[in-house]
Amino acid sequence: MNEPLTDGWQSNGKHLGRFEPPDIYHSLVRGDIDAPEVIRTHERLLQYTRDAGVPLFWMVDVSEIGRVLPAASRVDNPELDLRALLIVGASFRQRVLVTLGVKAHRLLFRRLLSLPIEFFPNEAAARAWLECERTKTTPHEAGVERASPHRTR
């Protein structure tokens, strides 16, 4: 990557991630995802969860995603404790693939069964939903735009 890292962004191969206090881990996915990158991301999530002392919201911008390589899709970390997974910028096809992947992961590992997974057209909508979740205001009451009409469970 040729651009300088600023504002707390850390490189993970071609991808970026940063902790945003008090409880957000923000990832920018660029290109293909391989297993070592997933493992490093999980390690960072675990460290920031320990530092924050609360489960994190994981906001992942997939607008520049490539392929998820097979080995990456098999990575699991039973120590991860997330409050919700927010997917930003996914196309319809990507939303379908993420939904299928999460359901397969839940069947294989019997984990993350109640983890909310939400899709948003942009970061602003994801952050608005996140604030509603923190205060327990309904997204509809706050006028939050979502990319899909349902939550993946």
Tab-separated table of C-alpha atoms in Angstrom:
chain	number	residue	atom	x	y	z
A	1	MET	CA	0.000	0.000	0.000
A	2	ASN	CA	1.427	3.387	-0.965
A	3	GLU	CA	-0.720	5.748	1.090
A	4	PRO	CA	0.407	6.842	4.558
A	5	LEU	CA	-1.515	5.494	7.543
A	6	THR	CA	-3.113	8.186	9.673
A	7	ASP	CA	-5.825	8.590	12.292
A	8	GLY	CA	-5.034	5.274	13.955
A	9	TRP	CA	-5.362	3.099	10.839
A	10	GLN	CA	-3.228	-0.049	10.928
A	11	SER	CA	-2.253	-2.021	7.860
A	12	ASN	CA	-3.221	-5.663	7.558
A	13	GLY	CA	-1.790	-6.560	4.183
A	14	LYS	CA	-3.781	-4.455	1.738
A	15	HIS	CA	-6.607	-3.974	4.260
A	16	LEU	CA	-6.888	-1.370	7.020
A	17	GLY	CA	-8.351	-1.407	10.505
A	18	ARG	CA	-8.597	0.854	13.524
A	19	PHE	CA	-10.181	0.984	16.947
A	20	GLU	CA	-12.593	3.871	17.510
A	21	PRO	CA	-13.325	4.350	21.212
A	22	PRO	CA	-15.384	3.422	22.993
A	23	ASP	CA	-16.519	0.254	21.163
A	24	ILE	CA	-15.987	0.151	17.370
A	25	TYR	CA	-13.449	-1.760	15.311
A	26	HIS	CA	-13.570	-0.315	11.791
A	27	SER	CA	-12.161	-2.345	8.877
A	28	LEU	CA	-11.626	-1.341	5.251
A	29	VAL	CA	-11.356	-4.423	3.053
A	30	ARG	CA	-9.427	-3.951	-0.190
A	31	GLY	CA	-9.092	-6.840	-2.596
A	32	ASP	CA	-8.983	-10.541	-1.787
A	33	ILE	CA	-9.060	-11.816	1.780
A	34	ASP	CA	-6.742	-14.636	2.854
A	35	ALA	CA	-6.543	-16.639	6.088
A	36	PRO	CA	-3.512	-14.859	7.628
A	37	GLU	CA	-5.299	-11.492	7.244
A	38	VAL	CA	-8.416	-12.856	8.963
A	39	ILE	CA	-6.311	-14.265	11.797
A	40	ARG	CA	-4.524	-10.906	12.278
A	41	THR	CA	-7.845	-9.062	12.269
A	42	HIS	CA	-9.261	-11.452	14.885
A	43	GLU	CA	-6.155	-10.905	17.036
A	44	ARG	CA	-6.667	-7.146	16.851
A	45	LEU	CA	-10.364	-7.484	17.654
A	46	LEU	CA	-9.515	-9.584	20.716
A	47	GLN	CA	-6.934	-7.083	21.929
A	48	TYR	CA	-9.234	-4.088	21.488
A	49	THR	CA	-12.104	-5.963	23.162
A	50	ARG	CA	-9.858	-6.645	26.149
A	51	ASP	CA	-8.698	-3.008	26.205
A	52	ALA	CA	-12.244	-1.631	25.919
A	53	GLY	CA	-13.692	-4.087	28.412
A	54	VAL	CA	-16.877	-4.472	26.348
A	55	PRO	CA	-17.929	-6.406	23.233
A	56	LEU	CA	-17.208	-4.402	20.081
A	57	PHE	CA	-19.251	-3.353	17.101
A	58	TRP	CA	-17.274	-4.494	14.045
A	59	MET	CA	-17.933	-2.156	11.107
A	60	VAL	CA	-16.541	-3.575	7.848
A	61	ASP	CA	-16.489	-1.551	4.625
A	62	VAL	CA	-16.543	-4.116	1.799
A	63	SER	CA	-17.037	-1.678	-1.087
A	64	GLU	CA	-13.573	-2.613	-2.453
A	65	ILE	CA	-13.604	-6.316	-1.543
A	66	GLY	CA	-12.325	-8.976	-3.915
A	67	ARG	CA	-12.735	-12.688	-3.246
A	68	VAL	CA	-12.812	-14.419	0.117
A	69	LEU	CA	-10.319	-17.229	-0.373
A	70	PRO	CA	-11.485	-20.675	0.859
A	71	ALA	CA	-8.960	-20.868	3.714
A	72	ALA	CA	-10.126	-17.464	4.984
A	73	SER	CA	-13.735	-18.608	5.177
A	74	ARG	CA	-12.736	-21.473	7.488
A	75	VAL	CA	-11.010	-19.285	10.096
A	76	ASP	CA	-12.807	-19.141	13.438
A	77	ASN	CA	-11.877	-17.698	16.793
A	78	PRO	CA	-14.144	-18.807	19.642
A	79	GLU	CA	-12.801	-16.012	21.870
A	80	LEU	CA	-14.308	-13.243	19.713
A	81	ASP	CA	-17.051	-11.379	21.521
A	82	LEU	CA	-18.871	-8.988	19.212
A	83	ARG	CA	-21.937	-6.884	19.854
A	84	ALA	CA	-22.842	-6.657	16.152
A	85	LEU	CA	-21.323	-6.923	12.684
A	86	LEU	CA	-22.049	-3.947	10.421
A	87	ILE	CA	-21.373	-4.515	6.711
A	88	VAL	CA	-21.008	-1.309	4.687
A	89	GLY	CA	-21.112	-0.924	0.913
A	90	ALA	CA	-22.036	-4.490	-0.064
A	91	SER	CA	-23.718	-5.134	-3.391
A	92	PHE	CA	-26.814	-7.340	-3.495
A	93	ARG	CA	-24.644	-10.304	-4.533
A	94	GLN	CA	-22.217	-9.643	-1.662
A	95	ARG	CA	-25.093	-9.416	0.837
A	96	VAL	CA	-26.369	-12.799	-0.344
A	97	LEU	CA	-22.882	-14.346	-0.108
A	98	VAL	CA	-22.256	-12.892	3.364
A	99	THR	CA	-25.632	-14.140	4.573
A	100	LEU	CA	-24.959	-17.643	3.229
A	101	GLY	CA	-21.425	-17.618	4.628
A	102	VAL	CA	-22.599	-16.583	8.082
A	103	LYS	CA	-25.276	-19.266	8.110
A	104	ALA	CA	-22.712	-21.896	7.074
A	105	HIS	CA	-20.302	-20.652	9.747
A	106	ARG	CA	-23.019	-20.890	12.371
A	107	LEU	CA	-23.800	-24.464	11.328
A	108	LEU	CA	-20.146	-25.524	11.301
A	109	PHE	CA	-18.984	-23.845	14.485
A	110	ARG	CA	-22.275	-23.460	16.417
A	111	ARG	CA	-21.231	-19.932	17.325
A	112	LEU	CA	-22.400	-16.404	16.728
A	113	LEU	CA	-25.963	-17.656	16.697
A	114	SER	CA	-27.425	-14.428	18.048
A	115	LEU	CA	-24.916	-11.973	16.563
A	116	PRO	CA	-26.784	-9.238	14.674
A	117	ILE	CA	-25.439	-8.719	11.166
A	118	GLU	CA	-26.663	-5.568	9.481
A	119	PHE	CA	-26.050	-4.230	5.968
A	120	PHE	CA	-25.781	-0.522	5.159
A	121	PRO	CA	-25.288	1.427	1.927
A	122	ASN	CA	-22.733	3.766	3.531
A	123	GLU	CA	-20.778	4.483	6.703
A	124	ALA	CA	-23.112	7.275	7.838
A	125	ALA	CA	-26.092	4.906	7.889
A	126	ALA	CA	-24.080	2.298	9.801
A	127	ARG	CA	-23.012	4.859	12.396
A	128	ALA	CA	-26.593	6.090	12.788
A	129	TRP	CA	-27.779	2.492	13.384
A	130	LEU	CA	-24.943	1.982	15.850
A	131	GLU	CA	-26.008	5.020	17.866
A	132	CYS	CA	-29.586	3.727	17.902
A	133	GLU	CA	-28.332	0.366	19.119
A	134	ARG	CA	-26.338	2.021	21.895
A	135	THR	CA	-29.369	4.002	23.057
A	136	LYS	CA	-31.934	1.365	22.055
A	137	THR	CA	-33.772	3.796	19.778
A	138	THR	CA	-35.335	1.925	16.888
A	139	PRO	CA	-33.653	2.574	13.518
A	140	HIS	CA	-37.062	3.409	12.031
A	141	GLU	CA	-37.619	6.115	14.668
A	142	ALA	CA	-34.233	7.615	13.818
A	143	GLY	CA	-34.778	7.405	10.035
A	144	VAL	CA	-31.797	5.079	9.461
A	145	GLU	CA	-31.375	3.834	5.901
A	146	ARG	CA	-30.547	0.130	5.634
A	147	ALA	CA	-29.364	-1.834	2.644
A	148	SER	CA	-31.542	-4.817	3.462
A	149	PRO	CA	-34.976	-5.024	5.030
A	150	HIS	CA	-34.005	-7.643	7.586
A	151	ARG	CA	-31.384	-8.621	10.051
A	152	THR	CA	-29.354	-11.768	9.384
A	153	ARG	CA	-29.918	-14.223	12.225
